[in-house]
Short mmCIF file of C-alpha atoms in Angstrom, two decimals:
data_model
loop_
_atom_site.label_atom_id
_atom_site.label_comp_id
_atom_site.label_asym_id
_atom_site.label_seq_id
_atom_site.Cartn_x
_atom_site.Cartn_y
_atom_site.Cartn_z
CA MET A 1 80.23 65.28 124.17
CA GLU A 2 78.63 68.51 125.33
CA ASN A 3 74.97 69.17 124.61
CA THR A 4 74.82 72.42 122.63
CA MET A 5 71.06 72.83 123.05
CA ASN A 6 71.04 74.57 126.42
CA ASN A 7 68.15 76.93 125.77
CA ARG A 8 64.51 76.07 125.01
CA ASN A 9 64.55 78.80 122.34
CA GLU A 10 67.02 76.70 120.36
CA ILE A 11 64.66 73.73 120.18
CA PRO A 12 62.94 73.46 116.80
CA GLN A 13 59.32 74.57 116.62
CA GLN A 14 58.21 71.02 115.76
CA VAL A 15 59.59 69.76 119.07
CA LYS A 16 57.56 72.38 120.93
CA GLN A 17 54.47 71.25 119.01
CA VAL A 18 55.13 67.59 119.89
CA VAL A 19 55.48 68.47 123.57
CA SER A 20 52.23 70.44 123.48
CA ILE A 21 50.32 67.62 121.75
CA ALA A 22 51.70 65.01 124.14
CA GLU A 23 50.91 67.08 127.23
CA THR A 24 47.35 67.66 126.00
CA LEU A 25 46.59 64.06 125.01
CA LEU A 26 48.50 62.29 127.79
CA GLN A 27 47.51 64.44 130.75
CA GLY A 28 48.95 63.01 133.94
CA GLN A 29 50.48 60.01 132.15
CA ILE A 30 53.85 61.45 131.15
CA LEU A 31 56.83 60.42 133.26
CA GLY A 32 59.36 61.99 130.90
CA MET A 33 60.00 63.23 127.39
CA TYR A 34 63.46 62.97 125.93
CA LEU A 35 64.91 64.60 122.83
CA TYR A 36 67.78 62.62 121.34
CA GLY A 37 69.64 62.17 118.08
CA SER A 38 70.94 64.91 115.82
CA ALA A 39 68.84 67.63 117.48
CA THR A 40 70.76 67.23 120.73
CA MET A 41 74.07 67.58 118.94
CA ASN A 42 73.02 70.71 117.04
CA LYS A 43 73.26 68.79 113.75
CA LEU A 44 69.71 69.08 112.43
CA ARG A 45 69.39 69.42 108.67
CA PRO A 46 66.25 70.36 106.73
CA ASP A 47 65.64 66.66 105.98
CA SER A 48 66.38 65.42 109.53
CA ASP A 49 63.84 63.60 111.61
CA ILE A 50 63.34 64.63 115.22
CA ASP A 51 63.74 61.82 117.74
CA ILE A 52 61.60 62.09 120.86
CA LEU A 53 60.96 59.37 123.43
CA ILE A 54 57.87 59.72 125.62
CA ILE A 55 57.67 57.55 128.74
CA THR A 56 54.17 57.09 130.20
CA ARG A 57 52.90 55.66 133.49
CA GLN A 58 51.07 52.87 131.70
CA GLU A 59 50.59 51.52 128.20
CA LEU A 60 48.40 53.76 126.06
CA ASN A 61 45.10 52.45 124.78
CA LEU A 62 44.61 52.06 121.04
CA SER A 63 42.41 55.14 120.59
CA THR A 64 44.98 57.36 122.35
CA LYS A 65 47.78 55.88 120.20
CA LYS A 66 45.77 56.56 117.05
CA GLU A 67 44.95 60.15 118.06
CA LEU A 68 48.57 60.83 119.03
CA THR A 69 49.77 59.42 115.71
CA LYS A 70 47.18 61.45 113.77
CA GLN A 71 48.15 64.72 115.44
CA LEU A 72 51.89 64.10 115.14
CA LEU A 73 51.54 63.29 111.43
CA GLU A 74 49.75 66.62 110.94
CA ILE A 75 52.88 68.48 112.04
CA SER A 76 55.51 66.13 110.63
CA GLY A 77 54.13 65.52 107.17
CA PHE A 78 54.31 62.38 105.05
CA VAL A 79 56.33 59.52 106.55
CA GLY A 80 56.41 57.21 103.54
CA CYS A 81 56.40 53.50 104.24
CA ALA A 82 57.57 53.67 107.84
CA GLU A 83 57.03 50.56 109.92
CA LYS A 84 54.37 51.19 112.57
CA SER A 85 53.80 47.63 113.84
CA HIS A 86 54.69 48.66 117.42
CA TRP A 87 51.50 50.76 117.50
CA ARG A 88 49.24 47.74 116.94
#
């Protein structure tokens, strides 16, 4: 299946914001950031989530995890009752 998102201009604004937040908070720790799911298949809908995997050099400390979560929630909005046990 061909990836139809060949141009950074096609990436949703929220993805650009996530990348900016991650680069700021995780300076020097990022090994890679990967967009996957419906966004990579050009099938985003208004109610779609955006799936991004961030690989870091080492496990993040709790305060960094909390700050990253706080800032990402500011751009994504309410998440409901999502399970966040992996952040503990």
